[in-house]
Short mmCIF file of N, CA and C in Angstrom, two decimals:
data_model
loop_
_atom_site.label_atom_id
_atom_site.label_comp_id
_atom_site.label_asym_id
_atom_site.label_seq_id
_atom_site.Cartn_x
_atom_site.Cartn_y
_atom_site.Cartn_z
N UNK Z 173 48.23 100.37 63.07
CA UNK Z 173 49.03 100.76 61.76
C UNK Z 173 49.28 101.96 61.96
N UNK Z 174 47.95 103.00 61.72
CA UNK Z 174 48.53 104.09 61.21
C UNK Z 174 48.75 104.80 62.13
N UNK Z 175 48.54 104.69 63.41
CA UNK Z 175 49.38 105.45 64.36
C UNK Z 175 51.43 105.34 63.76
N UNK Z 176 51.20 103.80 63.49
CA UNK Z 176 53.09 103.39 63.26
C UNK Z 176 53.20 104.65 61.59
N UNK Z 177 52.27 104.57 61.29
CA UNK Z 177 52.77 105.54 59.85
C UNK Z 177 52.86 107.13 60.37
N UNK Z 178 51.92 107.30 61.04
CA UNK Z 178 51.88 109.07 62.08
C UNK Z 178 52.99 109.24 62.23
N UNK Z 179 53.95 108.28 63.08
CA UNK Z 179 54.42 109.01 63.92
C UNK Z 179 56.05 108.30 62.37
N UNK Z 180 55.98 108.05 62.26
CA UNK Z 180 56.93 108.45 60.68
C UNK Z 180 56.22 109.21 60.61
N UNK Z 181 55.33 109.89 59.81
CA UNK Z 181 55.15 111.25 58.85
C UNK Z 181 55.72 112.00 60.26
N UNK Z 182 55.50 112.07 61.06
CA UNK Z 182 55.69 113.58 62.25
C UNK Z 182 56.80 113.23 62.28
N UNK Z 183 57.84 111.80 61.85
CA UNK Z 183 59.58 112.15 62.32
C UNK Z 183 60.33 112.92 61.08
N UNK Z 184 60.18 112.15 60.10
CA UNK Z 184 60.04 112.66 58.99
C UNK Z 184 60.56 113.99 58.41
N UNK Z 185 59.13 114.72 59.49
CA UNK Z 185 58.64 116.41 58.84
C UNK Z 185 59.28 116.90 60.20
N UNK Z 186 59.90 116.32 60.96
CA UNK Z 186 60.48 117.41 61.94
C UNK Z 186 62.33 116.92 61.56
N UNK Z 187 62.64 115.98 60.98
CA UNK Z 187 63.37 115.61 60.46
C UNK Z 187 64.16 117.26 59.79
N UNK Z 188 63.11 117.74 58.00
CA UNK Z 188 63.40 117.88 57.55
C UNK Z 188 63.16 119.89 57.86
N UNK Z 189 62.61 119.60 59.22
CA UNK Z 189 63.04 121.13 59.45
C UNK Z 189 64.16 121.73 60.27
N UNK Z 190 65.20 121.08 60.52
CA UNK Z 190 65.61 120.57 61.23
C UNK Z 190 67.02 121.84 59.92
N UNK Z 191 67.83 122.66 60.50
CA UNK Z 191 69.33 122.70 59.97
C UNK Z 191 69.45 121.85 58.90
N UNK Z 192 70.55 122.23 57.96
CA UNK Z 192 71.54 120.86 57.32
C UNK Z 192 72.21 119.89 58.20
N UNK Z 193 73.05 120.63 58.54
CA UNK Z 193 73.89 121.39 59.46
C UNK Z 193 73.11 119.13 60.79
N UNK Z 194 71.52 119.78 61.06
CA UNK Z 194 71.36 119.08 62.05
C UNK Z 194 71.88 118.01 61.37
N UNK Z 195 70.30 117.98 60.48
CA UNK Z 195 69.51 116.83 59.84
C UNK Z 195 70.63 115.58 59.05
N UNK Z 196 71.63 115.83 58.75
CA UNK Z 196 72.77 115.12 58.77
C UNK Z 196 73.65 114.59 60.09
N UNK Z 197 73.76 114.91 61.58
CA UNK Z 197 73.31 114.24 62.25
C UNK Z 197 72.87 113.21 62.37
N UNK Z 198 71.21 113.79 62.24
CA UNK Z 198 70.04 112.71 62.91
C UNK Z 198 70.64 111.48 61.88
N UNK Z 199 70.83 111.85 60.68
CA UNK Z 199 70.72 110.63 59.99
C UNK Z 199 72.10 110.30 60.06
N UNK Z 200 73.14 110.32 60.76
CA UNK Z 200 74.41 109.54 60.58
C UNK Z 200 74.24 108.81 61.92
N UNK Z 201 73.81 109.48 62.99
CA UNK Z 201 72.65 108.42 64.04
C UNK Z 201 72.09 107.88 63.90
N UNK Z 202 70.81 107.71 62.48
CA UNK Z 202 69.73 106.87 62.84
C UNK Z 202 71.03 105.29 61.84
N UNK Z 203 71.67 106.39 61.21
CA UNK Z 203 72.29 104.58 60.11
C UNK Z 203 73.34 104.31 61.03
N UNK Z 204 73.63 104.84 62.55
CA UNK Z 204 74.50 103.83 63.45
C UNK Z 204 73.66 103.26 64.30
N UNK Z 205 72.18 103.23 64.06
CA UNK Z 205 71.66 102.19 64.61
C UNK Z 205 71.17 101.27 64.38
N UNK Z 206 71.76 101.23 63.22
CA UNK Z 206 70.67 100.14 61.88
C UNK Z 206 72.07 99.31 60.74
N UNK Z 207 73.98 99.90 61.73
CA UNK Z 207 74.32 98.83 61.56
C UNK Z 207 74.90 98.43 61.64
N UNK Z 208 74.85 97.12 60.79
CA UNK Z 208 75.22 95.65 62.27
C UNK Z 208 76.33 96.11 63.37
N UNK Z 209 76.11 95.91 64.66
CA UNK Z 209 77.83 95.66 65.92
C UNK Z 209 78.96 96.05 64.99
N UNK Z 210 80.15 96.71 65.40
CA UNK Z 210 81.36 96.36 64.96
C UNK Z 210 81.81 95.79 65.93
N UNK Z 211 82.46 94.29 65.14
CA UNK Z 211 83.68 93.62 65.75
C UNK Z 211 84.95 94.60 66.38
N UNK Z 212 84.93 94.82 68.13
CA UNK Z 212 85.49 95.56 68.66
C UNK Z 212 87.10 95.16 68.96
N UNK Z 213 86.74 93.89 68.65
CA UNK Z 213 89.00 93.37 68.60
C UNK Z 213 89.56 94.02 66.69
N UNK Z 214 88.20 94.13 66.00
CA UNK Z 214 88.44 94.31 63.93
C UNK Z 214 89.43 96.28 64.14
N UNK Z 215 88.49 96.78 65.14
CA UNK Z 215 88.56 98.76 65.21
C UNK Z 215 89.59 98.09 65.61
N UNK Z 216 90.16 97.92 66.78
CA UNK Z 216 91.74 98.16 68.11
C UNK Z 216 92.45 97.55 66.91
N UNK Z 217 92.07 96.47 66.26
CA UNK Z 217 93.70 96.24 65.82
C UNK Z 217 93.67 96.81 63.67
N UNK Z 218 92.51 97.66 63.50
CA UNK Z 218 92.28 98.62 62.87
C UNK Z 218 93.29 100.26 63.47
N UNK Z 219 93.04 100.57 64.71
CA UNK Z 219 93.34 101.86 65.43
C UNK Z 219 95.43 101.44 65.58
N UNK Z 220 95.51 100.17 66.06
CA UNK Z 220 96.73 100.06 66.23
C UNK Z 220 98.24 100.07 64.85
N UNK Z 221 96.88 99.44 63.77
CA UNK Z 221 97.74 98.82 62.46
C UNK Z 221 97.98 100.32 61.91
N UNK Z 222 96.94 101.83 62.12
CA UNK Z 222 96.78 103.05 61.88
C UNK Z 222 98.33 103.91 62.04
N UNK Z 223 98.20 103.38 63.55
CA UNK Z 223 99.00 104.28 64.53
C UNK Z 223 100.63 103.34 63.84
N UNK Z 224 100.67 102.77 63.66
CA UNK Z 224 102.22 101.73 63.27
C UNK Z 224 102.46 102.77 61.60
N UNK Z 225 101.48 102.43 60.78
CA UNK Z 225 101.59 103.34 59.40
C UNK Z 225 102.11 104.40 59.79
N UNK Z 226 101.54 104.95 60.10
CA UNK Z 226 101.92 106.53 60.68
C UNK Z 226 103.25 107.04 61.68
N UNK Z 227 103.77 105.51 61.82
CA UNK Z 227 105.42 106.45 62.81
C UNK Z 227 105.98 105.88 61.26
N UNK Z 228 105.57 104.81 60.46
CA UNK Z 228 106.12 104.54 59.32
C UNK Z 228 106.22 105.62 58.09
N UNK Z 229 105.21 106.56 57.98
CA UNK Z 229 104.83 107.02 56.99
C UNK Z 229 104.84 108.72 57.53
N UNK Z 230 106.22 108.37 58.68
CA UNK Z 230 105.76 109.77 58.87
C UNK Z 230 106.92 111.33 58.64
N UNK Z 231 106.32 112.28 58.21
CA UNK Z 231 107.26 113.76 57.58
C UNK Z 231 107.05 113.07 56.34
N UNK Z 232 106.24 112.44 55.77
CA UNK Z 232 105.67 111.97 54.60
C UNK Z 232 103.92 112.64 54.22
N UNK Z 233 103.42 112.96 53.09
CA UNK Z 233 102.14 112.84 52.78
C UNK Z 233 101.04 111.58 52.69
N UNK Z 234 101.81 110.90 52.51
CA UNK Z 234 100.63 109.74 52.77
C UNK Z 234 100.68 109.79 53.93
N UNK Z 235 101.01 109.77 54.96
CA UNK Z 235 100.44 109.56 56.66
C UNK Z 235 99.36 110.35 57.41
N UNK Z 236 98.22 111.69 55.39
CA UNK Z 236 97.11 112.04 56.03
C UNK Z 236 96.89 110.50 55.57
N UNK Z 237 96.51 109.40 54.74
CA UNK Z 237 96.12 108.52 54.98
C UNK Z 237 95.52 107.50 56.12
N UNK Z 238 96.88 107.95 56.82
CA UNK Z 238 96.78 106.99 58.04
C UNK Z 238 95.80 107.64 59.18
N UNK Z 239 96.00 108.85 58.97
CA UNK Z 239 95.23 110.16 59.87
C UNK Z 239 93.77 110.27 59.76
N UNK Z 240 92.94 110.10 58.59
CA UNK Z 240 92.10 109.98 58.05
C UNK Z 240 91.63 108.40 58.81
N UNK Z 241 92.09 107.80 58.61
CA UNK Z 241 91.23 106.03 58.00
C UNK Z 241 91.23 106.01 60.27
N UNK Z 242 92.11 106.65 60.73
CA UNK Z 242 92.59 106.28 62.54
C UNK Z 242 91.40 107.27 63.06
N UNK Z 243 91.15 108.47 62.70
CA UNK Z 243 90.13 109.45 62.77
C UNK Z 243 88.31 108.45 62.51
N UNK Z 244 88.09 108.32 61.40
CA UNK Z 244 87.43 107.80 61.60
C UNK Z 244 87.20 106.04 62.30
N UNK Z 245 88.02 105.78 62.22
CA UNK Z 245 87.93 104.25 62.78
C UNK Z 245 86.90 105.18 65.23
N UNK Z 246 88.76 106.08 65.29
CA UNK Z 246 87.68 106.69 66.92
C UNK Z 246 86.19 107.29 66.43
N UNK Z 247 85.86 107.86 65.52
CA UNK Z 247 84.30 108.61 66.16
C UNK Z 247 83.62 107.46 65.46
N UNK Z 248 83.71 106.71 63.95
CA UNK Z 248 82.29 105.00 64.74
C UNK Z 248 82.71 104.57 65.89
N UNK Z 249 83.92 104.42 66.44
CA UNK Z 249 83.29 104.11 68.08
C UNK Z 249 82.72 104.69 68.87
N UNK Z 250 83.11 106.24 68.73
CA UNK Z 250 82.90 106.71 69.45
C UNK Z 250 80.90 106.81 69.44
N UNK Z 251 80.29 106.68 68.16
CA UNK Z 251 79.46 106.09 68.01
C UNK Z 251 78.06 105.41 68.25
N UNK Z 252 79.07 104.21 68.60
CA UNK Z 252 78.56 102.62 68.85
C UNK Z 252 79.05 102.29 70.16
N UNK Z 253 79.74 102.60 70.85
CA UNK Z 253 79.62 102.38 71.66
C UNK Z 253 80.78 103.39 72.71
N UNK Z 254 80.04 105.12 72.96
CA UNK Z 254 80.42 106.08 73.82
C UNK Z 254 80.73 105.93 74.60
N UNK Z 255 80.20 105.37 76.06
CA UNK Z 255 80.38 105.33 77.10
C UNK Z 255 81.51 104.14 77.32
N UNK Z 256 82.08 103.66 76.85
CA UNK Z 256 83.30 102.12 77.24
C UNK Z 256 84.57 103.81 76.97
N UNK Z 257 85.18 103.34 78.12
CA UNK Z 257 86.41 103.64 78.63
C UNK Z 257 87.62 103.58 78.02
N UNK Z 258 87.85 102.70 76.61
CA UNK Z 258 88.77 101.99 76.65
C UNK Z 258 88.56 103.21 74.91
N UNK Z 259 86.80 103.75 74.42
CA UNK Z 259 86.48 105.23 73.71
C UNK Z 259 87.37 106.29 74.58
N UNK Z 260 86.90 106.18 75.52
CA UNK Z 260 87.32 107.62 76.67
C UNK Z 260 88.47 108.02 75.80
N UNK Z 261 89.62 106.89 75.92
CA UNK Z 261 90.52 107.06 75.44
C UNK Z 261 91.35 107.76 74.16
N UNK Z 262 90.65 106.59 73.24
CA UNK Z 262 91.10 107.32 71.47
C UNK Z 262 90.18 108.57 71.31
N UNK Z 263 89.43 109.15 72.08
CA UNK Z 263 88.51 110.14 72.35
C UNK Z 263 89.75 111.41 72.33
N UNK Z 264 90.13 111.26 74.11
CA UNK Z 264 91.23 111.25 74.43
C UNK Z 264 92.55 112.31 73.32
N UNK Z 265 92.37 111.22 72.58
CA UNK Z 265 93.91 110.97 71.46
C UNK Z 265 93.08 111.96 70.08
N UNK Z 266 91.77 111.00 70.14
CA UNK Z 266 90.96 112.11 69.08
C UNK Z 266 91.18 113.24 68.94
N UNK Z 267 91.30 113.93 70.11
CA UNK Z 267 91.31 115.24 70.33
C UNK Z 267 92.11 116.14 69.91
N UNK Z 268 93.74 114.84 69.95
CA UNK Z 268 94.59 115.58 70.72
C UNK Z 268 95.01 116.42 69.09
N UNK Z 269 94.95 115.15 68.20
CA UNK Z 269 95.12 114.83 66.93
C UNK Z 269 94.41 115.97 65.76
N UNK Z 270 93.12 116.18 66.02
CA UNK Z 270 92.35 116.54 65.03
C UNK Z 270 92.16 118.11 65.78
N UNK Z 271 91.78 118.85 66.49
CA UNK Z 271 91.08 120.49 66.22
C UNK Z 271 92.80 120.65 66.09
N UNK Z 272 92.90 121.23 65.51
CA UNK Z 272 94.00 122.53 64.56
C UNK Z 272 94.70 121.44 63.71
N UNK Z 273 94.21 120.61 63.73
CA UNK Z 273 95.74 120.00 62.21
C UNK Z 273 96.30 119.65 63.10
N UNK Z 274 96.15 118.91 64.49
CA UNK Z 274 97.35 119.34 66.01
C UNK Z 274 98.06 118.03 64.67
N UNK Z 275 98.30 116.96 64.70
CA UNK Z 275 98.87 115.94 63.99
C UNK Z 275 100.17 115.93 63.54
N UNK Z 276 100.30 117.55 62.59
CA UNK Z 276 100.77 117.71 61.98
C UNK Z 276 102.30 117.78 63.03
N UNK Z 277 101.79 118.31 64.57
CA UNK Z 277 102.98 118.16 65.37
C UNK Z 277 104.10 117.59 65.94
N UNK Z 278 103.14 116.39 66.42
CA UNK Z 278 103.50 114.81 66.27
C UNK Z 278 104.15 113.91 66.17
N UNK Z 279 105.95 113.38 67.37
CA UNK Z 279 106.63 113.18 66.17
C UNK Z 279 106.25 111.57 65.93
N UNK Z 280 106.67 110.64 64.90
CA UNK Z 280 106.71 109.30 65.14
C UNK Z 280 107.32 109.12 66.83
N UNK Z 281 107.72 109.33 68.00
CA UNK Z 281 108.18 108.43 68.62
C UNK Z 281 106.68 108.92 69.81
N UNK Z 282 106.06 110.02 69.48
CA UNK Z 282 104.75 110.19 70.67
C UNK Z 282 103.59 108.99 69.63
N UNK Z 283 103.51 108.85 69.04
CA UNK Z 283 102.45 107.79 68.30
C UNK Z 283 102.68 106.92 68.59
N UNK Z 284 104.40 106.34 67.81
CA UNK Z 284 104.75 105.39 68.59
C UNK Z 284 103.73 104.60 70.38
N UNK Z 285 104.31 105.81 71.41
CA UNK Z 285 103.98 105.54 72.83
C UNK Z 285 102.62 105.21 72.81
N UNK Z 286 101.52 105.91 71.96
CA UNK Z 286 100.26 106.19 71.83
C UNK Z 286 99.93 104.77 71.87
N UNK Z 287 100.64 103.71 70.43
CA UNK Z 287 99.84 102.67 70.21
C UNK Z 287 100.54 101.77 71.25
N UNK Z 288 101.44 102.01 71.32
CA UNK Z 288 101.69 100.79 73.07
C UNK Z 288 100.94 100.75 73.90
N UNK Z 289 100.51 102.43 74.67
CA UNK Z 289 99.45 102.85 75.62
C UNK Z 289 97.89 102.50 75.33
N UNK Z 290 97.78 102.22 74.11
CA UNK Z 290 96.07 101.04 73.23
C UNK Z 290 96.58 100.12 73.10
N UNK Z 291 97.66 99.69 72.73
CA UNK Z 291 97.81 98.60 72.55
C UNK Z 291 97.80 97.58 74.07
N UNK Z 292 98.28 98.12 75.35
CA UNK Z 292 98.79 97.77 76.63
C UNK Z 292 97.10 97.85 77.27
N UNK Z 293 96.03 98.77 76.51
CA UNK Z 293 95.12 98.70 77.12
C UNK Z 293 93.71 96.94 76.32
N UNK Z 294 94.55 97.69 75.76
CA UNK Z 294 92.98 96.37 74.81
C UNK Z 294 93.48 95.08 75.61
N UNK Z 295 94.73 94.68 76.36
CA UNK Z 295 94.78 93.16 76.61
C UNK Z 295 94.67 93.28 78.20
N UNK Z 296 93.29 94.21 78.35
CA UNK Z 296 92.65 94.45 79.44
C UNK Z 296 91.32 93.01 79.36
N UNK Z 297 91.51 92.59 80.55
CA UNK Z 297 89.58 91.85 79.79
C UNK Z 297 88.49 92.94 80.53
N UNK Z 298 88.76 93.88 81.12
CA UNK Z 298 88.07 94.61 82.09
C UNK Z 298 88.97 96.01 82.31
N UNK Z 299 88.00 97.12 81.47
CA UNK Z 299 89.42 98.84 82.04
C UNK Z 299 88.41 98.87 82.35
N UNK Z 300 89.01 99.39 83.88
CA UNK Z 300 88.16 100.44 84.19
C UNK Z 300 88.29 101.77 84.21
N UNK Z 301 87.53 102.79 84.52
CA UNK Z 301 87.16 103.92 84.19
C UNK Z 301 89.04 104.48 85.03
N UNK Z 302 89.37 104.26 86.00
CA UNK Z 302 90.56 104.61 86.61
C UNK Z 302 91.59 104.07 85.42
N UNK Z 303 91.43 103.51 84.97
CA UNK Z 303 92.73 101.89 83.48
C UNK Z 303 92.15 103.52 82.28
N UNK Z 304 91.71 103.84 82.40
CA UNK Z 304 91.08 105.23 81.24
C UNK Z 304 91.77 106.08 81.14
N UNK Z 305 91.53 106.44 83.17
CA UNK Z 305 91.98 107.97 83.31
C UNK Z 305 93.71 107.82 82.97
N UNK Z 306 93.85 107.05 83.62
CA UNK Z 306 96.09 106.34 83.65
C UNK Z 306 95.99 106.77 81.87
N UNK Z 307 95.65 105.95 81.56
CA UNK Z 307 95.71 105.48 79.66
C UNK Z 307 96.07 107.34 79.52
N UNK Z 308 95.05 108.28 79.78
CA UNK Z 308 94.52 109.95 78.75
C UNK Z 308 95.94 110.45 79.60
N UNK Z 309 96.15 110.38 81.29
CA UNK Z 309 97.89 111.24 81.34
C UNK Z 309 98.66 110.85 81.07
N UNK Z 310 98.93 109.33 80.83
CA UNK Z 310 99.79 108.71 80.26
C UNK Z 310 99.65 109.85 78.38
N UNK Z 311 99.17 109.48 77.30
CA UNK Z 311 98.97 110.74 76.78
C UNK Z 311 99.12 111.86 76.87
N UNK Z 312 99.06 112.02 77.71
CA UNK Z 312 99.37 113.44 78.58
C UNK Z 312 100.69 113.73 78.49
N UNK Z 313 101.49 112.90 78.85
CA UNK Z 313 102.89 113.22 79.60
C UNK Z 313 104.19 112.65 78.47
N UNK Z 314 103.56 112.01 77.00
CA UNK Z 314 103.78 111.66 75.82
C UNK Z 314 103.63 112.84 75.23
N UNK Z 315 103.07 114.60 75.59
CA UNK Z 315 102.99 115.54 74.90
C UNK Z 315 102.15 114.95 74.13
N UNK Z 316 101.27 114.73 73.94
CA UNK Z 316 99.20 114.80 73.25
C UNK Z 316 98.85 115.98 74.41
N UNK Z 317 98.29 116.67 73.67
CA UNK Z 317 97.24 117.66 73.92
C UNK Z 317 96.05 117.01 74.50
N UNK Z 318 95.37 116.98 75.64
CA UNK Z 318 93.84 115.61 75.07
C UNK Z 318 93.38 116.94 75.33
N UNK Z 319 92.79 117.81 76.09
CA UNK Z 319 92.14 119.39 76.10
C UNK Z 319 92.55 120.50 75.35
N UNK Z 320 92.40 119.94 74.00
CA UNK Z 320 92.78 121.98 73.46
C UNK Z 320 91.43 121.75 73.48
N UNK Z 321 90.65 122.17 73.79
CA UNK Z 321 89.67 123.08 73.84
C UNK Z 321 88.78 122.97 75.25
N UNK Z 322 89.70 124.16 75.85
CA UNK Z 322 90.00 124.37 77.53
C UNK Z 322 88.60 125.40 77.32
N UNK Z 323 87.91 124.99 78.04
CA UNK Z 323 86.56 125.93 78.86
C UNK Z 323 88.14 126.98 80.03
N UNK Z 324 86.85 128.52 79.65
CA UNK Z 324 87.43 129.22 80.88
C UNK Z 324 87.02 129.10 82.22
N UNK Z 325 87.98 128.92 82.93
CA UNK Z 325 87.11 128.88 84.75
C UNK Z 325 85.97 130.05 85.20
N UNK Z 326 85.62 130.74 85.20
CA UNK Z 326 85.65 132.03 84.93
C UNK Z 326 84.50 133.08 83.65
N UNK Z 327 83.94 133.86 84.15
CA UNK Z 327 83.39 134.75 83.18
C UNK Z 327 83.96 135.62 83.63
N UNK Z 328 85.20 136.67 84.55
CA UNK Z 328 85.48 136.87 84.50
C UNK Z 328 87.18 137.04 83.93
N UNK Z 329 87.65 136.24 83.62
CA UNK Z 329 88.45 135.62 82.60
C UNK Z 329 87.95 135.96 81.16
N UNK Z 330 87.02 135.47 81.47
CA UNK Z 330 86.55 136.27 79.62
C UNK Z 330 86.57 137.45 79.42
N UNK Z 331 86.53 138.71 80.18
CA UNK Z 331 86.15 139.97 80.20
C UNK Z 331 87.84 140.44 79.89
N UNK Z 332 88.69 139.55 80.82
CA UNK Z 332 89.98 140.14 80.96
C UNK Z 332 90.75 139.61 79.23
N UNK Z 333 91.36 138.40 79.21
CA UNK Z 333 90.91 138.00 77.80
C UNK Z 333 90.73 138.95 77.20
N UNK Z 334 89.23 139.48 76.72
CA UNK Z 334 88.58 140.66 75.95
C UNK Z 334 89.13 141.52 75.78
N UNK Z 335 89.90 142.53 77.01
CA UNK Z 335 90.65 143.62 77.37
C UNK Z 335 92.02 143.66 76.88
N UNK Z 336 92.49 142.18 76.78
CA UNK Z 336 94.56 141.93 76.37
C UNK Z 336 94.56 142.85 75.06
N UNK Z 337 93.01 141.78 74.28
CA UNK Z 337 93.01 141.87 72.12
C UNK Z 337 93.55 143.57 71.85
#
């Protein structure tokens, strides 16, 4: 019992020594481990419903509520099932709409296309990595920037861009 108590105390001290943002990340992760596993079909249904509502409320201030719900559900999926091919696809959509608040730049038709892609993918009993890649490419072809945080290929380009400023 003392070994367990010492481990708990050591863990607590280690977390307390971290900067506040890292403490929050560790606590978020610990909470996600203790929560019951989500109902995957219910999460997918929430995503699809949010995408429908986003189309309906496009151009209105209320769209932000559905964008927030969509992003929250995607982040929950990322935290709970990070290696799922379906999660990989929704993370690509997340990045396309969340980085620099790009969600305001997409049309209702683009959101409809994303809905259709995610819906057809959800009907597959087993989602392969190839199917996930095709779905991400389909999001790209709709105009979603699924790689908004591209890395420069080499350091030489970094020097060239710095000199252009």
